[in-house]
PDB file of C-alpha atoms in Angstrom:
ATOM      1  CA  UNK A   1     -30.155 -14.267 -48.024  1.00 80.00           C
ATOM      2  CA  UNK A   2     -27.274 -17.185 -48.358  1.00 86.00           C
ATOM      3  CA  UNK A   3     -25.536 -15.873 -45.357  1.00 87.00           C
ATOM      4  CA  UNK A   4     -28.743 -16.405 -43.067  1.00 89.00           C
ATOM      5  CA  UNK A   5     -29.106 -20.272 -44.006  1.00 90.00           C
ATOM      6  CA  UNK A   6     -25.529 -20.780 -43.967  1.00 92.00           C
ATOM      7  CA  UNK A   7     -25.767 -18.846 -40.042  1.00 91.00           C
ATOM      8  CA  UNK A   8     -29.078 -21.241 -39.238  1.00 92.00           C
ATOM      9  CA  UNK A   9     -27.204 -24.068 -40.499  1.00 91.00           C
ATOM     10  CA  UNK A  10     -24.128 -22.947 -38.010  1.00 92.00           C
ATOM     11  CA  UNK A  11     -26.490 -22.617 -35.158  1.00 90.00           C
ATOM     12  CA  UNK A  12     -28.222 -25.913 -35.329  1.00 91.00           C
ATOM     13  CA  UNK A  13     -25.233 -27.644 -35.987  1.00 87.00           C
ATOM     14  CA  UNK A  14     -23.615 -26.184 -32.776  1.00 85.00           C
ATOM     15  CA  UNK A  15     -26.593 -27.477 -31.265  1.00 84.00           C
ATOM     16  CA  UNK A  16     -26.609 -30.877 -31.918  1.00 82.00           C
ATOM     17  CA  UNK A  17     -22.716 -31.216 -31.634  1.00 80.00           C
ATOM     18  CA  UNK A  18     -23.367 -30.126 -28.022  1.00 79.00           C
ATOM     19  CA  UNK A  19     -25.973 -32.857 -27.386  1.00 79.00           C
ATOM     20  CA  UNK A  20     -23.453 -35.380 -28.888  1.00 83.00           C
ATOM     21  CA  UNK A  21     -20.859 -34.517 -27.295  1.00 78.00           C
ATOM     22  CA  UNK A  22     -19.942 -35.391 -23.354  1.00 75.00           C
ATOM     23  CA  UNK A  23     -20.089 -32.505 -21.300  1.00 75.00           C
ATOM     24  CA  UNK A  24     -16.316 -32.117 -19.285  1.00 74.00           C
ATOM     25  CA  UNK A  25     -16.394 -32.587 -15.582  1.00 76.00           C
ATOM     26  CA  UNK A  26     -16.572 -29.117 -13.852  1.00 76.00           C
ATOM     27  CA  UNK A  27     -13.376 -27.219 -13.126  1.00 83.00           C
ATOM     28  CA  UNK A  28     -12.021 -27.881  -9.242  1.00 84.00           C
ATOM     29  CA  UNK A  29     -13.300 -24.399  -8.467  1.00 85.00           C
ATOM     30  CA  UNK A  30     -16.495 -25.324  -9.716  1.00 83.00           C
ATOM     31  CA  UNK A  31     -16.878 -28.245  -7.471  1.00 83.00           C
ATOM     32  CA  UNK A  32     -15.311 -26.660  -4.510  1.00 85.00           C
ATOM     33  CA  UNK A  33     -17.870 -23.593  -4.984  1.00 83.00           C
ATOM     34  CA  UNK A  34     -20.819 -25.702  -5.444  1.00 81.00           C
ATOM     35  CA  UNK A  35     -19.816 -28.052  -2.359  1.00 82.00           C
ATOM     36  CA  UNK A  36     -19.830 -24.971  -0.083  1.00 80.00           C
ATOM     37  CA  UNK A  37     -23.218 -23.799  -1.563  1.00 76.00           C
ATOM     38  CA  UNK A  38     -24.606 -27.258  -0.369  1.00 76.00           C
ATOM     39  CA  UNK A  39     -22.813 -27.131   3.055  1.00 73.00           C
ATOM     40  CA  UNK A  40     -24.365 -23.856   3.844  1.00 67.00           C
ATOM     41  CA  UNK A  41     -27.432 -24.906   2.306  1.00 67.00           C
ATOM     42  CA  UNK A  42     -27.975 -27.766   4.648  1.00 65.00           C
ATOM     43  CA  UNK A  43     -26.233 -25.957   7.962  1.00 64.00           C
ATOM     44  CA  UNK A  44     -27.437 -22.570   7.773  1.00 59.00           C
ATOM     45  CA  UNK A  45     -27.543 -21.552  11.556  1.00 65.00           C
ATOM     46  CA  UNK A  46     -24.100 -22.953  11.948  1.00 65.00           C
ATOM     47  CA  UNK A  47     -22.757 -21.112   9.387  1.00 60.00           C
ATOM     48  CA  UNK A  48     -24.557 -17.946  10.609  1.00 65.00           C
ATOM     49  CA  UNK A  49     -22.933 -18.348  13.982  1.00 66.00           C
ATOM     50  CA  UNK A  50     -19.275 -19.170  12.383  1.00 67.00           C
ATOM     51  CA  UNK A  51     -19.632 -16.150  10.642  1.00 66.00           C
ATOM     52  CA  UNK A  52     -20.808 -13.945  13.892  1.00 66.00           C
ATOM     53  CA  UNK A  53     -18.206 -15.928  16.104  1.00 68.00           C
ATOM     54  CA  UNK A  54     -15.076 -15.139  13.886  1.00 70.00           C
ATOM     55  CA  UNK A  55     -15.932 -11.926  11.900  1.00 70.00           C
ATOM     56  CA  UNK A  56     -17.906  -9.583  14.994  1.00 67.00           C
ATOM     57  CA  UNK A  57     -14.846  -9.585  17.139  1.00 72.00           C
ATOM     58  CA  UNK A  58     -12.491  -8.885  14.190  1.00 71.00           C
ATOM     59  CA  UNK A  59     -14.712  -5.630  13.567  1.00 73.00           C
ATOM     60  CA  UNK A  60     -15.214  -4.561  17.123  1.00 77.00           C
ATOM     61  CA  UNK A  61     -11.264  -5.351  17.942  1.00 77.00           C
ATOM     62  CA  UNK A  62      -9.118  -2.293  16.818  1.00 81.00           C
ATOM     63  CA  UNK A  63      -6.987  -2.770  13.748  1.00 78.00           C
ATOM     64  CA  UNK A  64      -3.508  -3.358  14.709  1.00 79.00           C
ATOM     65  CA  UNK A  65      -0.721  -1.031  14.121  1.00 78.00           C
ATOM     66  CA  UNK A  66       1.330  -1.707  11.359  1.00 78.00           C
ATOM     67  CA  UNK A  67       5.098  -2.395  11.589  1.00 79.00           C
ATOM     68  CA  UNK A  68       7.905   0.344  10.327  1.00 73.00           C
ATOM     69  CA  UNK A  69       9.279  -1.457   7.159  1.00 85.00           C
ATOM     70  CA  UNK A  70      13.257  -1.375   8.025  1.00 87.00           C
ATOM     71  CA  UNK A  71      13.611  -0.710   4.232  1.00 93.00           C
ATOM     72  CA  UNK A  72      11.663   2.795   4.005  1.00 91.00           C
ATOM     73  CA  UNK A  73      13.731   3.874   7.299  1.00 90.00           C
ATOM     74  CA  UNK A  74      17.118   3.248   5.265  1.00 93.00           C
ATOM     75  CA  UNK A  75      15.823   5.128   2.421  1.00 94.00           C
ATOM     76  CA  UNK A  76      14.584   8.114   4.327  1.00 94.00           C
ATOM     77  CA  UNK A  77      17.956   8.086   5.418  1.00 94.00           C
ATOM     78  CA  UNK A  78      19.886   7.911   2.297  1.00 95.00           C
ATOM     79  CA  UNK A  79      17.516  11.125   1.343  1.00 96.00           C
ATOM     80  CA  UNK A  80      18.469  12.957   4.357  1.00 95.00           C
ATOM     81  CA  UNK A  81      21.863  12.165   3.528  1.00 96.00           C
ATOM     82  CA  UNK A  82      21.679  13.243  -0.071  1.00 96.00           C
ATOM     83  CA  UNK A  83      19.838  16.340   0.668  1.00 96.00           C
ATOM     84  CA  UNK A  84      22.219  17.389   3.501  1.00 95.00           C
ATOM     85  CA  UNK A  85      25.215  16.825   1.157  1.00 96.00           C
ATOM     86  CA  UNK A  86      23.069  19.293  -1.498  1.00 96.00           C
ATOM     87  CA  UNK A  87      22.489  21.910   1.340  1.00 95.00           C
ATOM     88  CA  UNK A  88      26.338  21.666   1.750  1.00 95.00           C
ATOM     89  CA  UNK A  89      27.193  22.194  -1.446  1.00 95.00           C
ATOM     90  CA  UNK A  90      25.601  25.234  -2.202  1.00 94.00           C
ATOM     91  CA  UNK A  91      26.415  26.766   0.816  1.00 93.00           C
ATOM     92  CA  UNK A  92      30.151  26.134   0.153  1.00 94.00           C
ATOM     93  CA  UNK A  93      29.894  27.644  -3.567  1.00 91.00           C
ATOM     94  CA  UNK A  94      30.330  31.219  -3.679  1.00 86.00           C
ATOM     95  CA  UNK A  95      29.288  31.956  -7.159  1.00 88.00           C
ATOM     96  CA  UNK A  96      25.942  30.019  -7.988  1.00 86.00           C
ATOM     97  CA  UNK A  97      22.864  31.143  -9.926  1.00 90.00           C
ATOM     98  CA  UNK A  98      19.783  31.256  -7.508  1.00 90.00           C
ATOM     99  CA  UNK A  99      21.405  30.273  -4.283  1.00 90.00           C
ATOM    100  CA  UNK A 100      19.045  31.801  -1.948  1.00 92.00           C
ATOM    101  CA  UNK A 101      16.553  30.110  -3.915  1.00 94.00           C
ATOM    102  CA  UNK A 102      17.995  26.492  -4.410  1.00 95.00           C
ATOM    103  CA  UNK A 103      18.812  26.912  -0.198  1.00 94.00           C
ATOM    104  CA  UNK A 104      15.133  27.834   0.667  1.00 94.00           C
ATOM    105  CA  UNK A 105      14.131  25.040  -1.789  1.00 96.00           C
ATOM    106  CA  UNK A 106      16.420  22.394  -0.172  1.00 96.00           C
ATOM    107  CA  UNK A 107      15.919  23.235   3.272  1.00 94.00           C
ATOM    108  CA  UNK A 108      12.116  22.881   2.835  1.00 94.00           C
ATOM    109  CA  UNK A 109      12.815  19.444   1.479  1.00 95.00           C
ATOM    110  CA  UNK A 110      14.533  18.860   4.407  1.00 95.00           C
ATOM    111  CA  UNK A 111      12.789  20.123   6.993  1.00 93.00           C
ATOM    112  CA  UNK A 112       9.990  17.980   5.386  1.00 92.00           C
ATOM    113  CA  UNK A 113      12.054  14.673   5.692  1.00 94.00           C
ATOM    114  CA  UNK A 114      12.879  15.308   9.330  1.00 93.00           C
ATOM    115  CA  UNK A 115       9.500  15.610  10.269  1.00 91.00           C
ATOM    116  CA  UNK A 116       8.951  12.380   8.470  1.00 92.00           C
ATOM    117  CA  UNK A 117      11.983  10.493   9.927  1.00 92.00           C
ATOM    118  CA  UNK A 118      10.102  11.900  13.379  1.00 91.00           C
ATOM    119  CA  UNK A 119       6.922  10.512  12.619  1.00 89.00           C
ATOM    120  CA  UNK A 120       8.615   7.018  11.808  1.00 88.00           C
ATOM    121  CA  UNK A 121      10.928   6.920  14.983  1.00 88.00           C
ATOM    122  CA  UNK A 122       8.288   8.272  17.290  1.00 87.00           C
ATOM    123  CA  UNK A 123       9.660  11.029  18.010  1.00 88.00           C
ATOM    124  CA  UNK A 124       6.973  13.777  19.347  1.00 85.00           C
ATOM    125  CA  UNK A 125       6.616  17.156  16.834  1.00 77.00           C
ATOM    126  CA  UNK A 126       3.962  19.970  17.280  1.00 74.00           C
ATOM    127  CA  UNK A 127       3.362  20.509  13.725  1.00 71.00           C
ATOM    128  CA  UNK A 128       1.673  23.486  14.341  1.00 70.00           C
ATOM    129  CA  UNK A 129       5.353  25.204  15.059  1.00 75.00           C
ATOM    130  CA  UNK A 130       7.580  26.795  12.036  1.00 80.00           C
ATOM    131  CA  UNK A 131      10.182  25.498  10.831  1.00 81.00           C
ATOM    132  CA  UNK A 132      13.317  27.128  12.120  1.00 86.00           C
ATOM    133  CA  UNK A 133      17.070  26.412  13.174  1.00 88.00           C
ATOM    134  CA  UNK A 134      16.216  25.801  16.603  1.00 89.00           C
ATOM    135  CA  UNK A 135      13.699  22.985  15.399  1.00 90.00           C
ATOM    136  CA  UNK A 136      15.398  21.395  12.893  1.00 91.00           C
ATOM    137  CA  UNK A 137      18.611  21.157  15.560  1.00 92.00           C
ATOM    138  CA  UNK A 138      16.220  19.379  18.012  1.00 91.00           C
ATOM    139  CA  UNK A 139      14.834  16.905  15.932  1.00 92.00           C
ATOM    140  CA  UNK A 140      18.347  16.268  14.399  1.00 92.00           C
ATOM    141  CA  UNK A 141      19.170  15.323  18.213  1.00 93.00           C
ATOM    142  CA  UNK A 142      16.461  13.324  18.718  1.00 93.00           C
ATOM    143  CA  UNK A 143      16.667  10.784  16.144  1.00 93.00           C
ATOM    144  CA  UNK A 144      20.465  10.796  16.424  1.00 92.00           C
ATOM    145  CA  UNK A 145      19.418   9.790  20.153  1.00 93.00           C
ATOM    146  CA  UNK A 146      17.160   7.269  18.388  1.00 91.00           C
ATOM    147  CA  UNK A 147      19.834   6.031  16.340  1.00 90.00           C
ATOM    148  CA  UNK A 148      19.700   7.520  13.220  1.00 89.00           C
ATOM    149  CA  UNK A 149      22.633   8.415  11.182  1.00 89.00           C
ATOM    150  CA  UNK A 150      22.793  10.244   7.732  1.00 84.00           C
TER     151      UNK A 150
END
């Protein structure tokens, strides 16, 4: 029962302190928000007109085409370099465990990276075409013609 009395006393003291102590001024963010609200309430038509004039054309306009990041291209080129060196290592080593499996996995990863590089460089490719030596050679030639090195 004593705890209930002390809780009530605490609440009464909090209320009294809240009444006695001065209220701090509102923060800058709260003042800005309040001024925006009052401005919108004073001029609802102007606010609505400005909103329709700026937001509606932006929604109707097609989104801008993102510019490719040059660091993505550089990362892709370094990954291509790493994979091509691993493929050469596996091909040149005569006694290696699961050589065919490793070579197939590395070539599949290399083909995927070539597809991604072609997409970044703007080379037209047909996704339905299966990966083959001819397609790989053609993609490498197209990328080399566009200045890619790896």
